[in-house]
Every structure is written in structure tokens, then in C-alpha cells.
Coordinates of C-alpha atoms in Angstrom, one line a residue:
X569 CA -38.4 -30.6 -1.5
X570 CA -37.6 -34.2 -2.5
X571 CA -36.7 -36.8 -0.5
X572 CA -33.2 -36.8 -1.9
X573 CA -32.6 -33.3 -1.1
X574 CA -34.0 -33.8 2.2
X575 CA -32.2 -36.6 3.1
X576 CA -29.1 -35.1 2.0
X577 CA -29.7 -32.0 4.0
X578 CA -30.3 -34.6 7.1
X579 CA -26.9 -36.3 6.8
X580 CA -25.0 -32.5 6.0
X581 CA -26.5 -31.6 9.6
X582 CA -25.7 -34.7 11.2
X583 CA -21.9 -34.2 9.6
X584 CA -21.8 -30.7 11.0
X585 CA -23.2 -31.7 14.7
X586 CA -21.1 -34.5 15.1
X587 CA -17.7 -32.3 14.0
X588 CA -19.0 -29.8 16.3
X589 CA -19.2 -32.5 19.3
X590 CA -16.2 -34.3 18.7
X591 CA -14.3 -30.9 18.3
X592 CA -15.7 -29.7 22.2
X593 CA -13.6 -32.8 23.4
X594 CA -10.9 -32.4 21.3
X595 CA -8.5 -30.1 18.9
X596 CA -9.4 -30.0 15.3
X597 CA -6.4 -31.5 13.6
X598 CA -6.4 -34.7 16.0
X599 CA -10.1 -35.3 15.0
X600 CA -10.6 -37.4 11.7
X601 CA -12.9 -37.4 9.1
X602 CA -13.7 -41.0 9.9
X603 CA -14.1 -39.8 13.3
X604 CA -16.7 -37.8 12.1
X605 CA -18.7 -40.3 10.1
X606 CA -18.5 -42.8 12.6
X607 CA -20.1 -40.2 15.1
X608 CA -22.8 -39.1 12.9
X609 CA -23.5 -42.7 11.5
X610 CA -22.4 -42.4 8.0
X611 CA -20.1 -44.3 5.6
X612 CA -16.7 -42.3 5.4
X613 CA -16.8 -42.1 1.9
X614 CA -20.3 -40.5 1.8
X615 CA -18.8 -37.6 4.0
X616 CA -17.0 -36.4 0.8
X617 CA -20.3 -36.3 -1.1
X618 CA -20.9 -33.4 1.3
X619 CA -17.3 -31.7 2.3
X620 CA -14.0 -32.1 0.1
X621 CA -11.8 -32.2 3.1
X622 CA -11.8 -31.7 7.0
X623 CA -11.4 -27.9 6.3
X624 CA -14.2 -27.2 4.5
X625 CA -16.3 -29.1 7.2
X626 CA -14.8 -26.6 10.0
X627 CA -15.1 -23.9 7.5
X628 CA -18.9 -24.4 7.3
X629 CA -19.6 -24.5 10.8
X630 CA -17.4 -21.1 11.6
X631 CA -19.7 -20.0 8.3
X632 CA -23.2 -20.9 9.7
X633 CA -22.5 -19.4 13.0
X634 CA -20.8 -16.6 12.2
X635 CA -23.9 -15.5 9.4
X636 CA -26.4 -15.8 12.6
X637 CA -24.0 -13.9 14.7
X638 CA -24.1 -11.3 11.6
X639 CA -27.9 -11.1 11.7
X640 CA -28.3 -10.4 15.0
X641 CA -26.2 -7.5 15.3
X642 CA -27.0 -6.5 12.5
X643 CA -30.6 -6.3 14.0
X644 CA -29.2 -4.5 17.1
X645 CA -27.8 -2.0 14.9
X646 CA -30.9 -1.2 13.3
X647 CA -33.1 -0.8 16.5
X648 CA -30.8 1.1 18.8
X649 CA -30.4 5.1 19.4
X650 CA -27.6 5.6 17.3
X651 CA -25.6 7.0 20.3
X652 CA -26.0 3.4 21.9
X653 CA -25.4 0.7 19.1
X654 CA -22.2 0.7 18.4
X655 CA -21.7 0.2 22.6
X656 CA -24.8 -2.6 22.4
X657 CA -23.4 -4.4 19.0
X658 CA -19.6 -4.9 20.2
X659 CA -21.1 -6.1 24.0
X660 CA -23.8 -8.6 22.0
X661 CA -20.7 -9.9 20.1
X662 CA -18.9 -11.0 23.3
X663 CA -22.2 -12.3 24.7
X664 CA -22.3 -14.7 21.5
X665 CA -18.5 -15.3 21.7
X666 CA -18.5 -16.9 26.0
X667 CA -22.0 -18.6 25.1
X668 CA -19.7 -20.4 22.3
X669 CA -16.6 -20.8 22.9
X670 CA -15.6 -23.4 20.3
X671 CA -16.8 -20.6 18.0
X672 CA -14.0 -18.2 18.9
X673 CA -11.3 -21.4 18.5
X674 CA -12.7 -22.3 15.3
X675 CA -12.6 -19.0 14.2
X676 CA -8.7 -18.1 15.1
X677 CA -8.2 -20.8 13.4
X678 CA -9.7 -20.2 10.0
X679 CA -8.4 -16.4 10.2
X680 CA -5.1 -18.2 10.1
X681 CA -3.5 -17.6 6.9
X682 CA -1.8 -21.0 6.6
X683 CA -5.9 -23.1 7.1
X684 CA -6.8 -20.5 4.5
X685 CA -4.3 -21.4 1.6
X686 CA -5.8 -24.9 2.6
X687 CA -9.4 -24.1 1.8
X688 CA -11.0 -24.4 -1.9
X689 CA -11.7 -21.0 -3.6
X690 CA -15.5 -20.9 -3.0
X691 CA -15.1 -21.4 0.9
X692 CA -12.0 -18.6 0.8
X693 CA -14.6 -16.1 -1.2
X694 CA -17.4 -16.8 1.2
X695 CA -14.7 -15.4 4.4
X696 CA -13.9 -12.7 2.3
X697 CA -17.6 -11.8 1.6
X698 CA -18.1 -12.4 5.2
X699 CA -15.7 -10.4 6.4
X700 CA -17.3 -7.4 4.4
X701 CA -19.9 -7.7 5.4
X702 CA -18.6 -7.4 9.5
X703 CA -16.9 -4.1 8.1
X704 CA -20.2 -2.6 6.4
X705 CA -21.7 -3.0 9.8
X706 CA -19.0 -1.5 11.6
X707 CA -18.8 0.9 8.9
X708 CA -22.4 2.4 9.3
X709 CA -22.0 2.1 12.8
X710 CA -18.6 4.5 12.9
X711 CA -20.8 6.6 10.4
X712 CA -23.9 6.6 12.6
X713 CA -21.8 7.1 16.1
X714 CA -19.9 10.2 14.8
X715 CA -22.6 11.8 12.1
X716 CA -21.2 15.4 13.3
X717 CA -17.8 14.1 12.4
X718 CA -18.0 13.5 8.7
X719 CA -16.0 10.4 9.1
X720 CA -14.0 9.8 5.6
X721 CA -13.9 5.8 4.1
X722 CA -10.2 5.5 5.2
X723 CA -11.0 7.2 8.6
X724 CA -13.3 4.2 9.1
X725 CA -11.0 1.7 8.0
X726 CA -8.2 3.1 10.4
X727 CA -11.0 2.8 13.3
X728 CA -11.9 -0.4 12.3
X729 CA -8.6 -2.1 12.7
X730 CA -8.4 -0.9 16.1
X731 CA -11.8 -2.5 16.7
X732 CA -10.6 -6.0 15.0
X733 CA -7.8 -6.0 17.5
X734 CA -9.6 -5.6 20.8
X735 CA -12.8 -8.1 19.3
X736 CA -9.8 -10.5 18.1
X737 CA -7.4 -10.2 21.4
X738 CA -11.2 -11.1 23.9
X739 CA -11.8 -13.9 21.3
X740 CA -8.1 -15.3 22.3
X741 CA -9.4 -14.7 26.0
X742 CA -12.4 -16.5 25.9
X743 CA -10.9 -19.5 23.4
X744 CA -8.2 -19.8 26.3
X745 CA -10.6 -20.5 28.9
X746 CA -10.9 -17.2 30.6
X747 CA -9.4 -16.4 33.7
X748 CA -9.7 -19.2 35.6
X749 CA -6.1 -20.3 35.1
X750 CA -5.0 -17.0 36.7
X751 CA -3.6 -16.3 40.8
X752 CA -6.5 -13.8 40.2
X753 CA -10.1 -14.3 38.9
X754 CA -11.7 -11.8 37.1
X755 CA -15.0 -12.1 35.8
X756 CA -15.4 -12.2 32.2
X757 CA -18.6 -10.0 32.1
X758 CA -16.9 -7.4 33.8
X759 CA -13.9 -8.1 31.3
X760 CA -16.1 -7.3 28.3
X761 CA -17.4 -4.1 30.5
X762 CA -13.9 -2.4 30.8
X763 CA -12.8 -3.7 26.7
X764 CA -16.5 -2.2 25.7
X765 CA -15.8 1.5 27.5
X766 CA -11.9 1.0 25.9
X767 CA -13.1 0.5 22.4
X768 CA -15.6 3.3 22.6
X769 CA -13.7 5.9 24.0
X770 CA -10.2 4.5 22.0
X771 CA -12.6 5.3 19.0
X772 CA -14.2 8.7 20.4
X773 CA -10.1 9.8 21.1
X774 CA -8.9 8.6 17.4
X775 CA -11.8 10.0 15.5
X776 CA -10.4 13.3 16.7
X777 CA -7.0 13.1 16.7
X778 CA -7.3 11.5 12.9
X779 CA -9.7 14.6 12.3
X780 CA -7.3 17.2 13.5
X781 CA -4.7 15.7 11.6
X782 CA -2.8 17.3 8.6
X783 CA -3.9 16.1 5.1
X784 CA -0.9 14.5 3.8
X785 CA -0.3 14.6 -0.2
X786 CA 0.4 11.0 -1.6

């Protein structure tokens, strides 16, 4: 690689480290781009050499994580008894999820619609292919879970929303702080414990009932 490339690698990283520092002390839209620079030692003006504007920074760094989040479950889903992964992939997500929690703020945020009409094209595509990706896994895992069941496409998609909505409700949880607020603590790995057995049996339950449903003509 050539020194240029490297060194422009070297200040991208040091861009992305020093938004993701800045943002653990404080909320995204009060932190500047300047801010940022100043942080990671850079001229302000070389910061737009890199990212067009203070979304596409945050964008990135939900990006990165989220892709390594990806991979690992991903590699969960491969390895386990196919009775067990889909249990062991959505518990692994919540794992990643408390060990980060500026990962689940950043991420509320850019699944808001209003941050997404402010992102260029090519970062809005990459969410989107992102986000496909999250559903092929979820997708093969529904597949794999309930192989006697000859799950249909739009039976998956109908269990998968209910999955988004209990993954997107214990990101809001863990964004929030937890429990600690509350008269009475509860512990957030027992939290994901009792969400975990929901999902999977919520998904055992609809899988029938969608099954033993009526086909209805368009």
C-alpha cells in the first residue's frame, strides 16, 4: 500500500475514534465536526476529504460495527444445532448490544427516517444492503428452526417483524441505561433471558397459528 493510502487510512481511523469518544460524553447533534478534528488532531477542513458531513461520519461507525456484529452471528448460525441457533444468535446480539451501548444509540438514530433523508445515496444503499443482509440470517434461521414447517417467504417476513420489534424495543433498553433508574432493579442478563424464551416461543406460537391459517385470495 502507499504511503498516501496508508496515511489516509490513519487519519479515517483517527476521525472515527475520536467521534466515537466525544459521542460517549455527549449527544450526537451537540458534537461538531470541528470537535472532531480537534480531538483527532486534524485540520477541519481535511475531515471533509474523508466524510461529506457529520452524518456520514456516524453512519460509518454504526456501519463498521454493525458488519462485525453480522459476522459473528452469522458464524454462530453456522456452527450451532439448528434447534439452538436461532436461541444463541438473538442472546449473542444482546451480548454485543450492553458491551456497546453507544452502538444501540447510534443505531436508533440512523433507523430514524428523518437522519436517513439526510444521508447521501451510497451511505442510504449500504443500510439497505445491511439490513438484508440481518433478514437473510434471520431468514435461514426461521427456515432452519422450523424445517418440518415448510415456512413460506411471507411467513418469514411476518415472523421477522415480530423479531425486529422485541431486538429494537431491548436496544431502546440498553440505549436508556438499563434499569438503574427504576424503584426496582432488574438485571439486564436476566432481562435478555426472559425477551430470548419470549421471542422463541412468540415465534414457535405464530409459526402455527400463521400455518393453520386460511389461504386468503388477493
Amino acid at each position: 500500500m502507499r504511503y498516501q493510502d496508508q496515511l489516509f487510512q490513519q487519519r479515517e481511523s483517527a476521525l472515527l475514534d475520536a467521534a466515537r469518544q466525544l459521542f460517549q460524553d455527549d449527544s450526537w447533534d451537540r458534537v461538531t465536526i470541528a470537535e472532531v478534528a480537534r480531538h483527532a488532531g486534524i485540520g477541519k477542513g481535511t475531515v471533509y476529504k474523508h466524510f461529506s458531513s457529520k452524518e456520514a461520519l456516524y453512519a460509518r461507525l454504526v456501519l463498521d460495527c454493525s458488519r462485525l456484529h453480522l459476522a459473528e452471528l452469522q458464524q454462530i448460525a453456522r456452527c450451532a444445532p439448528a434447534d439452538q441457533a436461532m436461541r444463541r444468535v438473538i442472546r449473542r446480539a444482546f451480548e454485543l448490544l450492553q458491551a456497546d451501548p453507544l452502538q444501540a444509540q447510534l443505531c436508533l438514530l440512523c433507523d430514524r427516517p428523518a437522519f436517513q433523508e439526510r444521508l447521501e445515496p451510497p451511505y442510504r444503499e449500504q443500510f439497505i444492503e445491511l439490513e438484508g443482509q440481518y433478514i437473510s440470517l434471520f431468514g435461514d434461521l426461521l427456515q432452519s428452526s422450523f424445517r418440518d414447517l415448510q415456512l413460506s417467504p411471507d411467513h418469514c417476513q411476518h415472523l421477522i417483524w415480530g423479531v425486529e420489534a422485541c431486538v429494537n424495543g431491548v436496544m431502546t433498553r440498553i440505549a436508556s441505561g438499563g434499569f438503574a433508574p427504576w424503584a426496582e432493579y432488574i438485571e439486564l442478563d436476566a432481562y435478555f433471558d426472559r425477551v430470548t424464551d419470549f421471542i422463541i416461543a412468540g415465534l414457535h406460537g405464530q409459526a402455527a397459528a400463521l400455518l393453520a391459517a386460511p389461504a386468503t385470495n388477493e
